[in-house]
CSV table of C-alpha atoms and ligand atoms in Angstrom, one decimal:
chain,number,residue,atom,x,y,z
A,1,UNK,CA,56.5,-14.2,-100.3
A,2,UNK,CA,55.2,-17.7,-100.7
A,3,UNK,CA,55.0,-19.7,-103.9
A,4,UNK,CA,51.4,-20.6,-103.4
A,5,UNK,CA,50.5,-19.7,-106.9
A,6,UNK,CA,53.5,-21.1,-108.7
A,7,UNK,CA,52.7,-21.8,-112.4
A,8,UNK,CA,49.1,-20.4,-112.2
A,9,UNK,CA,47.6,-18.4,-115.0
A,10,UNK,CA,45.8,-15.3,-113.9
A,11,UNK,CA,43.7,-12.5,-115.4
A,12,UNK,CA,43.0,-9.3,-113.4
A,13,UNK,CA,40.6,-6.8,-115.0
A,14,UNK,CA,41.3,-3.1,-114.3
A,15,UNK,CA,44.9,-4.1,-113.3
A,16,UNK,CA,46.5,-0.8,-114.2
A,17,UNK,CA,45.8,1.1,-111.0
A,18,UNK,CA,44.6,0.8,-107.4
A,19,UNK,CA,43.3,-2.5,-106.0
A,20,UNK,CA,43.7,-4.3,-109.4
A,21,UNK,CA,47.3,-3.3,-109.8
A,22,UNK,CA,48.1,-4.5,-106.2
A,23,UNK,CA,46.4,-7.8,-106.9
A,24,UNK,CA,48.2,-8.3,-110.2
A,25,UNK,CA,51.6,-7.6,-108.4
A,26,UNK,CA,50.8,-9.9,-105.5
A,27,UNK,CA,49.7,-12.8,-107.7
A,28,UNK,CA,52.9,-12.5,-109.7
A,29,UNK,CA,55.0,-12.3,-106.5
A,30,UNK,CA,53.4,-15.6,-105.4
A,31,UNK,CA,54.3,-17.3,-108.7
A,32,UNK,CA,51.5,-16.6,-111.2
A,33,UNK,CA,51.7,-15.3,-114.8
A,34,UNK,CA,49.3,-12.4,-115.1
A,35,UNK,CA,47.4,-10.6,-117.9
A,36,UNK,CA,45.7,-7.3,-116.9
A,37,UNK,CA,43.1,-5.3,-118.7
A,38,UNK,CA,42.8,-1.6,-118.4
A,39,UNK,CA,40.4,1.1,-119.7
A,40,UNK,CA,42.8,3.8,-121.1
A,41,UNK,CA,45.8,4.4,-118.8
A,42,UNK,CA,48.6,2.8,-120.8
A,43,UNK,CA,51.4,4.2,-118.6
A,44,UNK,CA,49.9,2.7,-115.5
A,45,UNK,CA,49.3,-0.6,-117.3
A,46,UNK,CA,52.9,-0.6,-118.4
A,47,UNK,CA,54.0,-0.1,-114.8
A,48,UNK,CA,52.0,-3.1,-113.6
A,49,UNK,CA,53.3,-5.3,-116.4
A,50,UNK,CA,56.9,-4.2,-115.5
A,51,UNK,CA,56.3,-5.2,-111.9
A,52,UNK,CA,54.9,-8.6,-113.0
A,53,UNK,CA,57.9,-9.3,-115.2
A,54,UNK,CA,60.3,-8.0,-112.5
A,55,UNK,CA,58.9,-10.8,-110.3
A,56,UNK,CA,60.0,-13.2,-113.0
A,57,UNK,CA,56.6,-13.9,-114.4
A,58,UNK,CA,55.0,-13.4,-117.7
A,59,UNK,CA,52.9,-10.2,-117.8
A,60,UNK,CA,50.8,-8.6,-120.5
A,61,UNK,CA,48.2,-5.8,-120.7
A,62,UNK,CA,45.1,-5.7,-122.9
A,63,UNK,CA,43.1,-2.5,-123.4
A,64,UNK,CA,39.4,-3.2,-123.1
A,65,UNK,CA,36.4,-1.3,-121.9
A,66,UNK,CA,34.7,-3.7,-119.4
A,67,UNK,CA,31.3,-2.1,-120.1
A,68,UNK,CA,31.4,-3.3,-123.7
A,69,UNK,CA,30.5,-7.0,-123.8
A,70,UNK,CA,32.3,-7.7,-127.1
A,71,UNK,CA,35.5,-5.9,-126.0
A,72,UNK,CA,35.5,-7.6,-122.6
A,73,UNK,CA,35.0,-11.0,-124.2
A,74,UNK,CA,37.7,-10.4,-126.7
A,75,UNK,CA,40.1,-9.3,-124.0
A,76,UNK,CA,39.5,-12.4,-121.9
A,77,UNK,CA,39.9,-14.7,-124.9
A,78,UNK,CA,43.2,-12.9,-125.9
A,79,UNK,CA,44.5,-13.1,-122.3
A,80,UNK,CA,43.6,-16.8,-122.1
A,81,UNK,CA,45.4,-17.5,-125.4
A,82,UNK,CA,48.5,-15.6,-124.2
A,83,UNK,CA,48.6,-17.5,-120.9
A,84,UNK,CA,47.5,-21.0,-122.2
A,85,UNK,CA,44.4,-21.1,-120.1
A,86,UNK,CA,43.1,-19.5,-116.9
A,87,UNK,CA,43.4,-20.7,-113.3
A,88,UNK,CA,42.5,-17.4,-111.6
A,89,UNK,CA,40.1,-14.8,-112.9
A,90,UNK,CA,39.8,-11.6,-110.9
A,91,UNK,CA,37.0,-9.2,-111.8
A,92,UNK,CA,38.2,-5.9,-110.4
A,93,UNK,CA,37.4,-3.2,-113.0
A,94,UNK,CA,34.7,-0.9,-111.7
A,95,UNK,CA,33.5,2.6,-111.6
A,96,UNK,CA,31.8,4.7,-108.9
A,97,UNK,CA,29.3,7.4,-109.7
A,98,UNK,CA,27.3,8.6,-106.8
A,99,UNK,CA,24.3,11.0,-106.4
A,100,UNK,CA,21.2,10.8,-104.2
A,101,UNK,CA,18.0,9.9,-106.0
A,102,UNK,CA,16.8,13.4,-105.4
A,103,UNK,CA,19.4,14.6,-107.9
A,104,UNK,CA,19.7,14.1,-111.7
A,105,UNK,CA,21.2,10.6,-112.2
A,106,UNK,CA,22.3,11.2,-115.8
A,107,UNK,CA,23.5,8.0,-117.4
A,108,UNK,CA,25.0,6.7,-114.1
A,109,UNK,CA,22.6,3.8,-113.8
A,110,UNK,CA,23.4,2.4,-117.3
A,111,UNK,CA,27.1,3.1,-117.1
A,112,UNK,CA,27.6,1.7,-113.6
A,113,UNK,CA,25.6,-1.4,-114.3
A,114,UNK,CA,27.3,-2.0,-117.7
A,115,UNK,CA,30.8,-1.8,-116.1
A,116,UNK,CA,30.4,-3.2,-112.6
A,117,UNK,CA,27.9,-6.0,-113.5
A,118,UNK,CA,28.0,-6.3,-117.3
A,119,UNK,CA,31.8,-6.6,-117.4
A,120,UNK,CA,31.8,-9.3,-114.8
A,121,UNK,CA,29.0,-11.3,-116.6
A,122,UNK,CA,30.5,-11.1,-120.1
A,123,UNK,CA,34.0,-11.7,-118.9
A,124,UNK,CA,33.1,-14.8,-116.9
A,125,UNK,CA,31.1,-16.2,-119.8
A,126,UNK,CA,34.1,-15.6,-122.2
A,127,UNK,CA,36.4,-17.3,-119.7
A,128,UNK,CA,34.4,-20.5,-119.5
A,129,UNK,CA,36.1,-22.4,-122.4
A,130,UNK,CA,39.5,-21.5,-120.9
A,131,UNK,CA,39.0,-21.8,-117.1
A,132,UNK,CA,40.8,-24.9,-115.7
A,133,UNK,CA,39.1,-27.2,-113.3
A,134,UNK,CA,40.1,-26.3,-109.8
A,135,UNK,CA,40.3,-22.6,-110.7
A,136,UNK,CA,39.3,-19.6,-108.7
A,137,UNK,CA,37.0,-16.7,-109.7
A,138,UNK,CA,37.2,-13.6,-107.5
A,139,UNK,CA,34.9,-10.6,-107.9
A,140,UNK,CA,35.8,-7.3,-106.2
A,141,UNK,CA,32.4,-6.2,-104.8
A,142,UNK,CA,31.9,-3.7,-102.0
A,143,UNK,CA,30.5,-3.5,-98.5
A,144,UNK,CA,28.0,-1.2,-100.2
A,145,UNK,CA,26.3,-4.4,-101.4
A,146,UNK,CA,24.8,-4.7,-97.8
A,147,UNK,CA,25.7,-1.5,-96.0
A,148,UNK,CA,24.8,1.9,-97.4
A,149,UNK,CA,27.4,3.9,-95.6
A,150,UNK,CA,26.3,7.3,-96.8
A,151,UNK,CA,23.7,8.9,-99.1
A,152,UNK,CA,24.3,8.7,-102.9
A,153,UNK,CA,25.4,5.1,-103.1
A,154,UNK,CA,22.2,3.4,-104.1
A,155,UNK,CA,23.1,2.5,-107.7
A,156,UNK,CA,26.7,1.6,-106.9
A,157,UNK,CA,25.6,-0.5,-104.0
A,158,UNK,CA,23.0,-2.2,-106.2
A,159,UNK,CA,25.7,-3.2,-108.7
A,160,UNK,CA,27.8,-4.7,-105.9
A,161,UNK,CA,24.8,-6.6,-104.6
A,162,UNK,CA,24.2,-7.9,-108.1
A,163,UNK,CA,27.7,-9.3,-108.5
A,164,UNK,CA,27.4,-11.0,-105.1
A,165,UNK,CA,24.3,-12.7,-106.5
A,166,UNK,CA,26.2,-13.8,-109.6
A,167,UNK,CA,28.9,-15.3,-107.5
A,168,UNK,CA,26.5,-17.4,-105.5
A,169,UNK,CA,24.9,-18.7,-108.6
A,170,UNK,CA,28.2,-19.4,-110.4
A,171,UNK,CA,29.6,-21.1,-107.3
A,172,UNK,CA,26.7,-23.7,-107.7
A,173,UNK,CA,27.2,-23.8,-111.5
A,174,UNK,CA,30.9,-24.5,-111.3
A,175,UNK,CA,31.2,-26.6,-108.1
A,176,UNK,CA,31.3,-29.9,-110.0
A,177,UNK,CA,34.5,-28.8,-111.6
A,178,UNK,CA,35.9,-27.6,-108.3
A,179,UNK,CA,36.0,-24.0,-109.5
A,180,UNK,CA,35.4,-21.7,-106.6
A,181,UNK,CA,33.7,-18.3,-107.0
A,182,UNK,CA,33.9,-15.7,-104.2
A,183,UNK,CA,33.5,-11.9,-103.7
A,184,UNK,CA,35.8,-9.6,-101.8
A,185,UNK,CA,33.8,-6.7,-100.4
A,186,UNK,CA,36.2,-3.8,-99.4
A,187,UNK,CA,35.3,-0.9,-97.3
A,188,UNK,CA,37.2,2.4,-97.9
A,189,UNK,CA,40.5,1.6,-99.6
A,190,UNK,CA,43.0,4.3,-100.5
A,191,UNK,CA,43.1,4.5,-104.3
A,192,UNK,CA,42.4,7.1,-107.0
A,193,UNK,CA,38.7,6.2,-106.8
A,194,UNK,CA,38.6,6.9,-103.0
A,195,UNK,CA,41.7,8.7,-101.8
A,196,UNK,CA,42.3,8.7,-98.1
A,197,UNK,CA,42.6,12.5,-98.3
A,198,UNK,CA,39.8,12.9,-100.8
A,199,UNK,CA,36.2,14.3,-100.8
A,200,UNK,CA,34.7,11.4,-98.9
A,201,UNK,CA,37.4,10.8,-96.3
A,202,UNK,CA,36.2,13.3,-93.7
A,203,UNK,CA,32.8,11.7,-93.6
A,204,UNK,CA,34.1,8.1,-93.8
A,205,UNK,CA,37.0,8.0,-91.4
A,206,UNK,CA,34.9,8.4,-88.2
A,207,UNK,CA,32.8,5.4,-89.4
A,208,UNK,CA,35.9,3.1,-89.6
A,209,UNK,CA,36.5,1.3,-86.2
A,210,UNK,CA,40.2,0.7,-87.1
A,211,UNK,CA,40.4,4.4,-87.7
A,212,UNK,CA,42.0,4.4,-91.1
A,213,UNK,CA,41.5,3.6,-94.8
A,214,UNK,CA,42.6,0.2,-95.9
A,215,UNK,CA,45.4,-0.3,-98.5
A,216,UNK,CA,45.2,-1.9,-101.9
A,217,UNK,CA,47.9,-4.3,-100.7
A,218,UNK,CA,45.7,-5.5,-97.8
A,219,UNK,CA,42.9,-6.4,-100.4
A,220,UNK,CA,45.5,-8.1,-102.6
A,221,UNK,CA,46.6,-10.3,-99.7
A,222,UNK,CA,43.0,-11.6,-99.3
A,223,UNK,CA,42.7,-12.1,-103.1
A,224,UNK,CA,45.9,-14.2,-103.2
A,225,UNK,CA,44.6,-16.3,-100.3
A,226,UNK,CA,41.2,-16.9,-102.1
A,227,UNK,CA,43.1,-17.7,-105.3
A,228,UNK,CA,45.2,-20.3,-103.6
A,229,UNK,CA,44.5,-23.9,-102.5
A,230,UNK,CA,44.5,-22.7,-98.9
A,231,UNK,CA,41.0,-21.4,-99.6
A,232,UNK,CA,40.0,-24.8,-101.0
A,233,UNK,CA,36.7,-25.1,-99.1
A,234,UNK,CA,35.6,-21.5,-99.6
A,235,UNK,CA,33.1,-20.9,-102.4
A,236,UNK,CA,29.9,-18.9,-103.0
A,237,UNK,CA,30.7,-16.4,-100.2
A,238,UNK,CA,31.4,-12.7,-99.8
A,239,UNK,CA,34.1,-11.6,-97.4
A,240,UNK,CA,34.2,-8.0,-96.0
A,241,UNK,CA,37.6,-6.3,-95.7
A,242,UNK,CA,36.6,-3.0,-94.2
A,243,UNK,CA,38.3,-2.1,-90.9
A,244,UNK,CA,35.1,-3.1,-89.1
A,245,UNK,CA,32.8,-0.6,-90.9
A,246,UNK,CA,30.0,-3.1,-91.3
A,247,UNK,CA,30.5,-4.7,-87.9
B,1,NDP,P1,40.6,2.9,-109.3
B,1,NDP,O1,39.7,3.9,-109.9
B,1,NDP,O2,41.7,3.4,-108.5
B,1,NDP,O3,41.1,1.9,-110.5
B,1,NDP,C1,40.2,1.4,-111.4
B,1,NDP,C2,40.8,0.4,-112.3
B,1,NDP,O4,39.8,-0.2,-113.1
B,1,NDP,C3,41.9,1.0,-113.2
B,1,NDP,O5,42.8,0.1,-113.5
B,1,NDP,C4,41.0,1.4,-114.5
B,1,NDP,O6,41.8,1.4,-115.7
B,1,NDP,C5,40.1,0.2,-114.5
B,1,NDP,N1,38.8,0.5,-115.1
B,1,NDP,C6,37.9,1.4,-114.8
B,1,NDP,N2,36.9,1.4,-115.6
B,1,NDP,C7,37.1,0.4,-116.5
B,1,NDP,C8,36.5,-0.1,-117.7
B,1,NDP,N3,35.3,0.5,-118.1
B,1,NDP,N4,37.0,-1.1,-118.4
B,1,NDP,C9,38.2,-1.6,-118.0
B,1,NDP,N5,38.9,-1.2,-116.9
B,1,NDP,C10,38.4,-0.2,-116.2
B,1,NDP,O7,39.6,2.0,-108.5
B,1,NDP,P2,39.9,1.1,-107.2
B,1,NDP,O8,41.1,0.4,-107.3
B,1,NDP,O9,39.6,1.8,-106.0
B,1,NDP,O10,38.6,0.0,-107.4
B,1,NDP,C11,38.8,-1.3,-107.9
B,1,NDP,C12,37.5,-2.1,-107.6
B,1,NDP,O11,37.3,-2.1,-106.2
B,1,NDP,C13,36.3,-1.5,-108.2
B,1,NDP,O12,35.4,-2.6,-108.6
B,1,NDP,C14,35.6,-0.7,-107.0
B,1,NDP,O13,34.2,-0.6,-107.2
B,1,NDP,C15,36.0,-1.6,-105.9
B,1,NDP,N6,36.0,-1.0,-104.6
B,1,NDP,C16,36.8,0.1,-104.3
B,1,NDP,C17,36.8,0.6,-103.0
B,1,NDP,C18,37.6,1.8,-102.6
B,1,NDP,O14,37.4,2.4,-101.5
B,1,NDP,N7,38.6,2.2,-103.4
B,1,NDP,C19,35.8,0.1,-102.0
B,1,NDP,C20,35.0,-1.0,-102.4
B,1,NDP,C21,35.1,-1.5,-103.6
B,1,NDP,P3,42.6,2.7,-116.2
B,1,NDP,O15,43.7,2.9,-115.3
B,1,NDP,O16,42.9,2.4,-117.6
B,1,NDP,O17,41.6,3.9,-116.0
C-alpha cells in the first residue's frame, strides 16, 4: 500500500459498515488518521477503529445521526478537534428506502433527504472552519443520480442527484483554496444495504456488463485516489464506478 495520504486527517461518515468502513480502512492503510461517524452499530464502529489503529494510525468513532443537523455538525466539530483539522472529508452515510410512486411513500421522502442530502450539507458547513487548504471533499452518491435502473428508486435517485449538485457548487466555492469536491457514484456494491445475494440481485445482475456486484474495497480505492494529490486536477465532477451499468 502506498503512503499517498501520510499525515492526512480524514473523516468518514457512516464508517462502521460497508463502503464507509472500507474507505476508512483504506485511508488509514495509506497513512491517514481517521475519525468515523456511525448511526448506532457500536460493535461495527469499534471494528473499523481497530483496523485503523492496527494500521498504525489514530482512529476514533463518534455516534451521530447524519439526518439531524445539530448532531452531524457536533460530530464533525468533535472529529476535527480530535484530529487537529481536516484534510479529507468523506460523506458516505446514507440510507435507501424504495417504493414506486404508486405505493404509500410513508416518511421516506423526508427521511431519505434528511440523511442523504441534509447530512452532507450540515456536515460540510460544520467542516468549513477546520478544512485545510488543499483538502478533498468526497461524497458517495449513486449512479441513480442519472440512471434509474429499476422502479422504486425515484426519491433515492433524487437525493443522489442533489448531492451531485452540491458538489458542483462547492467545487466553485472552494476552488480558490485548492479544496477539491467530487462525487463517487457507485452502481451495485455488495454491502448490507444491497447484498450480492439479496432481494435486488436477481434483477440487477443481468444489467451489469461486468457480470458481478462491485466490492466496497473497489470503491475505497477510488476514494483514496480522489483524496490524494494524484487527483490534483479533478474537482466538481462525478465518477461512476458501476461495472458498466450506465454505459
Ligand atoms: P450500509 O447500509 O452497508 O452502511 C451504511 C453506513 O452508514 C453504516 O456505517 C451506518 O451506520 C451508516 N449510517 C446509516 N444511516 C446513518 C445515519 N442516519 N447517520 C449516520 N450514519 C448512518 O450502506 P452502504 O455501505 O451500501 O452505502 C454507503 C453509501 O453508498 C450510501 O450513501 C449509499 O447510498 C451509497 N451507495 C451504495 C450502493 C450499494 O449498492 N451498496 C450503491 C450506490 C451508492 P451503522 O452501522 O451505525 O448503522
